[in-house]
mmCIF file of C-alpha atoms in Angstrom:
data_model
loop_
_atom_site.group_PDB
_atom_site.id
_atom_site.type_symbol
_atom_site.label_atom_id
_atom_site.label_comp_id
_atom_site.label_asym_id
_atom_site.label_seq_id
_atom_site.Cartn_x
_atom_site.Cartn_y
_atom_site.Cartn_z
ATOM 1 C CA MET U 117 141.740 -161.864 57.577
ATOM 2 C CA PRO U 118 145.327 -160.653 57.286
ATOM 3 C CA ARG U 119 147.953 -162.897 58.837
ATOM 4 C CA HIS U 120 150.234 -161.566 61.522
ATOM 5 C CA GLU U 121 153.506 -162.606 63.089
ATOM 6 C CA PHE U 122 153.409 -165.229 65.805
ATOM 7 C CA GLN U 123 154.499 -163.623 69.073
ATOM 8 C CA PRO U 124 155.319 -166.290 71.651
ATOM 9 C CA GLY U 125 155.974 -163.728 74.409
ATOM 10 C CA LYS U 126 152.383 -162.548 74.297
ATOM 11 C CA LEU U 127 151.148 -166.139 74.271
ATOM 12 C CA ILE U 128 153.165 -167.013 77.392
ATOM 13 C CA ALA U 129 152.048 -163.855 79.205
ATOM 14 C CA GLY U 130 148.431 -164.595 78.330
ATOM 15 C CA LEU U 131 148.649 -168.182 79.549
ATOM 16 C CA PHE U 132 150.163 -167.211 82.896
ATOM 17 C CA LEU U 133 147.690 -164.378 83.450
ATOM 18 C CA THR U 134 144.837 -166.732 82.571
ATOM 19 C CA ALA U 135 146.218 -169.223 85.096
ATOM 20 C CA ALA U 136 146.322 -166.469 87.737
ATOM 21 C CA GLY U 137 142.707 -165.609 86.957
ATOM 22 C CA ALA U 138 141.740 -169.275 87.230
ATOM 23 C CA LEU U 139 143.432 -169.473 90.640
ATOM 24 C CA TYR U 140 141.456 -166.478 91.885
ATOM 25 C CA LEU U 141 138.250 -167.841 90.373
ATOM 26 C CA GLY U 142 138.705 -171.186 92.135
ATOM 27 C CA ASP U 143 139.339 -169.367 95.395
ATOM 28 C CA ALA U 144 136.264 -167.159 94.919
ATOM 29 C CA LEU U 145 134.045 -170.160 94.181
ATOM 30 C CA GLY U 146 135.318 -171.981 97.263
ATOM 31 C CA SER U 147 137.048 -174.797 95.414
ATOM 32 C CA TRP U 148 140.259 -174.154 97.358
ATOM 33 C CA GLU U 149 141.785 -171.674 99.768
ATOM 34 C CA LEU U 150 144.733 -169.618 98.563
ATOM 35 C CA PRO U 151 146.792 -167.084 100.476
ATOM 36 C CA TRP U 152 146.522 -163.620 98.946
ATOM 37 C CA PHE U 153 150.153 -163.629 97.759
ATOM 38 C CA THR U 154 150.000 -166.918 95.826
ATOM 39 C CA VAL U 155 149.415 -165.288 92.456
ATOM 40 C CA ILE U 156 152.390 -162.911 92.695
ATOM 41 C CA PRO U 157 155.014 -165.580 91.836
ATOM 42 C CA VAL U 158 152.813 -166.944 89.042
ATOM 43 C CA VAL U 159 152.442 -163.541 87.385
ATOM 44 C CA THR U 160 156.099 -162.631 87.964
ATOM 45 C CA ALA U 161 157.344 -165.893 86.454
ATOM 46 C CA GLY U 162 154.987 -165.497 83.503
ATOM 47 C CA LEU U 163 156.133 -161.968 82.758
ATOM 48 C CA PHE U 164 159.783 -162.985 83.089
ATOM 49 C CA LEU U 165 159.340 -165.922 80.692
ATOM 50 C CA ALA U 166 157.349 -163.754 78.281
ATOM 51 C CA GLY U 167 160.133 -161.171 78.263
ATOM 52 C CA ALA U 168 162.760 -163.848 77.652
ATOM 53 C CA ALA U 169 160.713 -165.347 74.826
ATOM 54 C CA GLY U 170 160.117 -161.930 73.282
ATOM 55 C CA THR U 171 163.808 -161.074 73.441
ATOM 56 C CA ALA U 172 164.782 -164.409 71.910
ATOM 57 C CA THR U 173 162.188 -164.022 69.159
ATOM 58 C CA TYR U 174 163.423 -160.513 68.361
ATOM 59 C CA ALA U 175 167.037 -161.678 68.196
ATOM 60 C CA ILE U 176 166.193 -164.615 65.934
ATOM 61 C CA ARG U 177 164.054 -162.554 63.578
ATOM 62 C CA ARG U 178 166.611 -159.749 63.442
ATOM 63 C CA ARG U 179 169.309 -162.232 62.464
ATOM 64 C CA GLN U 180 167.153 -163.768 59.725
ATOM 65 C CA ARG U 181 166.184 -160.471 58.055
ATOM 66 C CA PRO U 182 168.024 -159.661 54.845
ATOM 67 C CA HIS U 183 170.488 -156.805 55.187
ATOM 68 C CA VAL U 184 169.049 -153.626 53.637
ATOM 69 C CA THR U 185 171.323 -150.743 52.780
ATOM 70 C CA ASP U 186 170.087 -147.192 52.750
ATOM 71 C CA SER U 187 170.778 -145.544 49.387
ATOM 72 C CA ARG U 188 170.623 -142.056 50.973
ATOM 73 C CA ALA U 189 173.562 -142.828 53.286
ATOM 74 C CA ARG U 190 176.150 -142.419 50.486
#
């Protein structure tokens, strides 16, 4: 199996969306009562943190790449 880059933004988004699904599942099974709008802040915070992590990852990886010059640009 080919290895791929670790993408923490996708991991964070997946964890928060899984948590939102677990909240709805618990409400559907009767384990607890949630207002309908409870999941909105969870999903919003997760997407915000995922975007911040993705931006930070991109900036770090861009800085660590070796500088490549284009030979056609001369």
